[in-house]
Coordinates of C-alpha atoms in Angstrom, one line a residue:
Chain H
L1 CA -22.1 -46.8 -24.4
A2 CA -25.3 -45.9 -26.2
K3 CA -28.5 -46.4 -24.3
T4 CA -32.1 -46.0 -25.0
T5 CA -35.1 -44.5 -23.0
Q6 CA -38.4 -45.6 -22.6
P7 CA -41.1 -45.3 -19.9
I8 CA -40.5 -47.4 -16.5
S9 CA -44.3 -48.7 -16.7
M10 CA -47.5 -48.1 -18.4
D11 CA -51.0 -49.2 -17.7
S12 CA -53.8 -50.0 -20.4
Y13 CA -57.1 -52.0 -20.5
E14 CA -58.2 -54.9 -22.7
G15 CA -58.9 -53.8 -26.0
Q16 CA -57.1 -50.8 -26.3
E17 CA -54.3 -49.9 -28.7
V18 CA -50.9 -49.5 -26.6
N19 CA -48.0 -47.3 -27.8
I20 CA -44.8 -47.6 -26.2
T21 CA -41.9 -45.1 -27.2
C22 CA -38.3 -45.5 -26.9
S23 CA -35.6 -42.7 -27.3
H24 CA -32.6 -43.8 -29.4
N25 CA -30.4 -40.6 -29.3
N26 CA -27.3 -41.9 -29.8
I27 CA -28.1 -44.8 -32.3
A28 CA -25.5 -45.6 -34.9
T29 CA -26.0 -45.8 -38.7
N30 CA -25.7 -49.2 -39.0
D31 CA -28.1 -50.2 -35.9
Y32 CA -31.3 -51.8 -36.4
I33 CA -34.0 -51.0 -34.0
T34 CA -35.5 -54.3 -32.2
W35 CA -38.2 -54.8 -29.5
Y36 CA -38.5 -57.7 -27.1
Q37 CA -41.2 -59.0 -24.7
Q38 CA -40.3 -60.8 -21.7
F39 CA -42.4 -62.7 -19.4
P40 CA -41.4 -63.3 -15.7
S41 CA -39.1 -66.3 -15.1
Q42 CA -38.9 -66.4 -19.1
G43 CA -36.0 -65.2 -21.7
P44 CA -36.9 -62.3 -23.8
R45 CA -39.0 -62.9 -26.7
F46 CA -38.2 -61.1 -30.4
I47 CA -41.3 -59.0 -31.3
I48 CA -40.2 -56.8 -34.2
Q49 CA -37.4 -55.0 -35.9
G50 CA -36.9 -52.4 -38.4
Y51 CA -34.7 -50.0 -39.8
K52 CA -36.7 -47.0 -40.7
T53 CA -40.3 -46.1 -41.8
K54 CA -43.0 -48.6 -40.7
V55 CA -42.7 -52.4 -40.0
T56 CA -45.9 -54.4 -39.4
N57 CA -46.0 -58.4 -38.7
E58 CA -48.7 -60.4 -36.9
V59 CA -48.4 -59.1 -33.5
A60 CA -47.1 -55.5 -33.7
S61 CA -46.3 -52.4 -35.6
L62 CA -42.9 -50.6 -35.6
F63 CA -42.9 -46.9 -36.4
I64 CA -39.3 -45.2 -37.1
P65 CA -39.2 -41.6 -37.9
A66 CA -36.9 -40.3 -40.5
D67 CA -34.1 -39.2 -38.0
R68 CA -34.4 -42.5 -36.1
K69 CA -33.8 -41.0 -32.9
S70 CA -37.0 -42.5 -31.5
S71 CA -39.4 -45.6 -32.0
T72 CA -42.7 -46.8 -31.1
L73 CA -44.1 -49.9 -30.5
S74 CA -47.7 -50.1 -31.4
L75 CA -49.8 -53.3 -29.9
P76 CA -53.3 -53.2 -31.3
R77 CA -56.3 -54.5 -28.9
V78 CA -54.0 -55.5 -26.2
S79 CA -55.1 -58.7 -23.8
L80 CA -54.1 -59.7 -20.3
S81 CA -51.8 -61.8 -22.0
D82 CA -49.7 -58.8 -23.4
T83 CA -48.9 -57.8 -19.5
A84 CA -45.0 -58.0 -19.7
V85 CA -41.8 -56.0 -19.8
Y86 CA -41.1 -54.5 -23.3
Y87 CA -37.3 -53.7 -24.3
C88 CA -35.8 -51.7 -27.2
P89 CA -32.2 -52.3 -26.6
S90 CA -29.4 -50.2 -28.1
S91 CA -26.1 -51.7 -29.6
G92 CA -24.5 -48.1 -30.6
G93 CA -22.9 -49.7 -33.5
S94 CA -21.2 -52.6 -31.8
Y95 CA -24.2 -55.2 -33.2
I96 CA -24.5 -56.5 -29.4
P97 CA -27.7 -55.2 -27.8
T98 CA -27.6 -53.6 -24.4
F99 CA -30.7 -53.8 -22.6
G100 CA -32.2 -50.8 -20.7
R101 CA -34.6 -50.8 -17.9
G102 CA -37.5 -51.8 -20.2
T103 CA -41.1 -50.8 -19.9
S104 CA -43.5 -52.9 -17.6
L105 CA -46.8 -53.0 -19.3
I106 CA -50.1 -54.0 -17.2
V107 CA -52.9 -54.8 -18.9
H108 CA -56.0 -54.4 -16.7
P109 CA -59.5 -56.4 -17.3
Chain L
D1 CA -36.7 -76.4 -34.5
T2 CA -36.7 -72.8 -33.7
E3 CA -35.9 -72.9 -29.8
V4 CA -32.9 -72.4 -27.6
T5 CA -33.1 -74.9 -24.9
Q6 CA -31.5 -74.3 -21.7
T7 CA -30.9 -76.9 -18.8
P8 CA -31.3 -77.4 -16.0
K9 CA -34.3 -75.1 -15.4
H10 CA -33.6 -74.7 -11.8
L11 CA -30.3 -75.3 -9.8
V12 CA -29.2 -74.9 -6.3
M13 CA -25.7 -75.2 -5.5
G14 CA -23.4 -74.6 -2.7
M15 CA -20.2 -72.0 -2.9
T16 CA -18.0 -75.1 -3.0
N17 CA -19.8 -76.8 -5.9
K18 CA -18.8 -77.2 -9.7
K19 CA -21.9 -77.2 -11.8
S20 CA -22.5 -76.5 -15.6
L21 CA -25.4 -74.9 -17.2
K22 CA -26.3 -76.4 -20.8
C23 CA -27.6 -74.3 -23.9
E24 CA -28.3 -76.1 -27.2
Q25 CA -29.8 -74.7 -30.5
H26 CA -30.4 -76.5 -33.9
M27 CA -31.2 -73.7 -36.2
G28 CA -27.8 -73.1 -37.4
H29 CA -27.0 -70.0 -35.7
R30 CA -23.6 -69.1 -35.6
A31 CA -23.3 -66.6 -32.8
M32 CA -24.4 -67.6 -29.1
Y33 CA -24.6 -65.7 -25.9
W34 CA -24.9 -65.8 -22.3
Y35 CA -26.7 -63.0 -20.2
K36 CA -27.3 -62.8 -16.6
Q37 CA -30.6 -61.3 -15.1
K38 CA -31.2 -60.3 -11.5
A39 CA -34.8 -59.7 -10.4
K40 CA -36.5 -56.8 -11.8
K41 CA -33.4 -55.7 -13.6
P42 CA -32.6 -56.1 -17.4
P43 CA -30.3 -58.8 -18.8
E44 CA -26.7 -58.2 -18.7
L45 CA -24.3 -59.5 -21.4
M46 CA -21.8 -61.8 -20.1
F47 CA -19.8 -63.8 -23.1
V48 CA -20.4 -63.8 -26.9
Y49 CA -19.2 -66.6 -29.1
S50 CA -19.0 -66.1 -32.9
Y51 CA -18.4 -69.3 -34.9
E52 CA -17.4 -70.8 -31.9
K53 CA -14.8 -68.6 -30.8
L54 CA -15.2 -66.4 -27.7
S55 CA -15.2 -62.7 -29.2
I56 CA -16.5 -60.8 -26.2
N57 CA -15.9 -61.3 -22.4
E58 CA -17.7 -58.5 -20.4
S59 CA -15.3 -58.6 -17.7
V60 CA -16.9 -61.7 -15.8
P61 CA -15.1 -63.1 -12.9
S62 CA -13.2 -66.2 -13.5
R63 CA -15.6 -68.3 -11.4
F64 CA -17.6 -68.4 -14.7
S65 CA -16.3 -70.1 -17.6
P66 CA -17.7 -70.6 -20.8
E67 CA -17.2 -73.0 -23.5
C68 CA -18.4 -73.7 -26.8
P69 CA -17.8 -77.2 -27.8
N70 CA -19.6 -77.1 -31.3
S71 CA -21.7 -74.7 -33.2
S72 CA -24.8 -76.0 -31.5
L73 CA -23.9 -76.1 -27.9
L74 CA -22.8 -73.7 -25.3
N75 CA -21.5 -74.2 -21.6
L76 CA -21.4 -72.3 -18.7
H77 CA -19.2 -73.9 -15.9
L78 CA -19.7 -72.7 -12.6
H79 CA -17.3 -72.8 -9.5
A80 CA -17.0 -71.3 -6.1
L81 CA -19.9 -69.0 -6.8
Q82 CA -21.2 -66.5 -4.1
P83 CA -24.6 -65.9 -3.2
E84 CA -25.0 -62.7 -5.1
D85 CA -24.3 -64.8 -8.3
S86 CA -28.1 -65.9 -7.5
A87 CA -29.7 -65.0 -10.9
L88 CA -31.5 -66.2 -14.0
Y89 CA -29.0 -67.2 -16.4
L90 CA -30.1 -66.9 -20.1
C91 CA -28.7 -68.0 -23.2
A92 CA -29.3 -66.5 -26.7
S93 CA -28.3 -67.1 -30.5
S94 CA -28.4 -65.3 -33.5
Q95 CA -27.8 -66.3 -37.2
G96 CA -24.4 -64.3 -36.9
A97 CA -23.1 -61.4 -34.5
Q98 CA -25.1 -58.7 -36.5
E99 CA -28.0 -57.2 -34.9
E100 CA -30.3 -57.3 -37.8
Y101 CA -30.9 -61.0 -37.2
G102 CA -32.6 -60.6 -34.0
Y103 CA -31.8 -62.8 -31.0
T104 CA -33.6 -65.9 -30.1
F105 CA -33.4 -66.4 -26.0
G106 CA -33.9 -69.6 -24.2
S107 CA -36.2 -69.7 -21.1
G108 CA -33.3 -69.6 -18.6
T109 CA -31.9 -71.4 -15.8
R110 CA -32.7 -70.0 -12.5
L111 CA -29.7 -70.2 -10.0
T112 CA -29.6 -70.1 -6.3
V113 CA -26.2 -70.2 -4.6
V114 CA -26.5 -71.2 -1.1

């Protein structure tokens, strides 16, 4: 089963840009790359999705290199409220995302 | 309406009880999912319904019984659970069973089995 790899935890400070990288070594041709954010005792929330190159929305940017073996979620000017777990689930071509351990981001004042 | 609503938010049940979790969405999504999440662990897929038919059952014990009465509703019937089944149960939906649509998750039901 295809799995992604991401750092277990990251620390940052308010106002900084945070980049979280995910490794998609077994990504299938038809897989999209999707990132979710989860706060304690809440369901994951869709942040951004892309297939290749760069995607930007009102909350984040997603960078995907040509080989699609990795992706980088970029959060501009984080605030305390961005403290959460960030997931980049894989699906291995099955269309159903499998969640890995995620990256716990802590934003300090 | 862009939400997935789950009820109840909290549930405490004994090992001999029968209870049900409910999930509702009015976004016209045709795929619905149940996930289980233990503390400090990622969500684990339990069941997938596509067009109101069960398409995936991830080897879940029979004490968990899903039901999809219509395209907007998803239930999870619980019977004879064990304390280790205590977890956050998440419902999600998507336009279809295709990853490019992205998933919308509910806030979950926090289940405690005593």
